[in-house]
XYZ file of C-alpha atoms in Angstrom:
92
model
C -19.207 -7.367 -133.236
C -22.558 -7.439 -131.015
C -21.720 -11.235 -129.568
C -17.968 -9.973 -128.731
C -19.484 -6.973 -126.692
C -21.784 -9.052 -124.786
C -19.567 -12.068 -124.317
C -15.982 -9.652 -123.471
C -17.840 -7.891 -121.347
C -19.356 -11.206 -119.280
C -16.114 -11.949 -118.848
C -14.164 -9.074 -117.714
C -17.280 -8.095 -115.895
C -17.411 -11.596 -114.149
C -13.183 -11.092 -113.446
C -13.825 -7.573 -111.423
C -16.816 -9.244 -109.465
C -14.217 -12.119 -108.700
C -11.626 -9.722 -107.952
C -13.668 -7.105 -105.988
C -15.372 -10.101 -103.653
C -11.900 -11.714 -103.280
C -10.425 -7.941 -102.293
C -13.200 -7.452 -99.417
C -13.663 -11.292 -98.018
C -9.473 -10.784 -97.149
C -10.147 -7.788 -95.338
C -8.425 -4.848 -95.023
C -4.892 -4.294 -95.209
C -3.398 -4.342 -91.855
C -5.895 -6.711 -89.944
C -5.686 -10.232 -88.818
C -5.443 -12.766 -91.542
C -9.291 -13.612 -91.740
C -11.667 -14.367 -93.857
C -15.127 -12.747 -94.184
C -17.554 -14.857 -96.515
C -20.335 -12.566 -96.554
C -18.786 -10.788 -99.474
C -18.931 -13.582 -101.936
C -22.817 -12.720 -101.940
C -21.445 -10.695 -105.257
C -21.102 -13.417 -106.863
C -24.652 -14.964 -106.920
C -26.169 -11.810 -107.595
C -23.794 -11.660 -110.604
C -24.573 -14.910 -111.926
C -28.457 -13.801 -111.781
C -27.333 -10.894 -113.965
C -25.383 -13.120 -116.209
C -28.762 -15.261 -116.981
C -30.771 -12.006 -117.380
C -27.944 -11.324 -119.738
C -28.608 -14.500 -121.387
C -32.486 -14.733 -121.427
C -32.249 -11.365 -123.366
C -29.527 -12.301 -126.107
C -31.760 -15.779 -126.659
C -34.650 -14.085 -126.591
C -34.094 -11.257 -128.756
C -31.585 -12.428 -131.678
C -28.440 -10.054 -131.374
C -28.602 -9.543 -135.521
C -31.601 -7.555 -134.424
C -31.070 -5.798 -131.179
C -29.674 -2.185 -131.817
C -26.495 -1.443 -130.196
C -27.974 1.266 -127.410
C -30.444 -1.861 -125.778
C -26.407 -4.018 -125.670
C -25.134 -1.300 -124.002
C -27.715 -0.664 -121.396
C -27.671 -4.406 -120.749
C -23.961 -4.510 -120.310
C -24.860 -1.494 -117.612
C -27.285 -3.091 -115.985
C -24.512 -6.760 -115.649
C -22.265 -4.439 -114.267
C -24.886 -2.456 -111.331
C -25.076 -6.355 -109.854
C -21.592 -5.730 -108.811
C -22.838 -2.618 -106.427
C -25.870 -4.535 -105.362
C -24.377 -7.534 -104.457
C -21.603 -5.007 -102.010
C -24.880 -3.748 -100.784
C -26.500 -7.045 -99.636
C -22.897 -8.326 -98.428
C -22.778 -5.666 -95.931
C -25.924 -5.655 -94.657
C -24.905 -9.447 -93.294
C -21.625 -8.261 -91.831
């Protein structure tokens, strides 16, 4: 149950990271058909958060880890998301 709730929630947490970069690099609706790069900074900063992620499962065995340090880990995969909007738009 432990390695499904860290590995679904790489992936669906990976998914809206996609998703949310690909919604901001197209711009907003109703302006010219460009493309603004700076956003897929998200994704970097996600990956980093993805081998934090992964430093702590290897590190501590999941069999051991209690279920309230998995869920502030899966938190702290999905605040990358924020962070990485934050350092996208200080470039634009």
């Amino acid at each position: 149950m432990k390695s499904i709730l860290v590995k679904g929630n790489v992936i669906f947490s990976g998914f809206v990271a996609l998703f949310i970069a690909w919604f901001f690099a197209e711009g907003a609706i109703g302006d010219a058909p460009s493309l603004t790069p700076e956003f897929f900074l998200i994704l970097p900063i996600w990956a980093i958060g993805v081998l934090l992620m992964w430093r702590f499962v290897f590190k501590n065995k999941l069999e051991n880890t209690s279920y309230f340090k998995i869920l502030l880990s899966n938190t702290l995969l999905w605040l990358t998301i924020p962070i990485g909007l934050k350092f996208a738009f200080q470039f634009i």
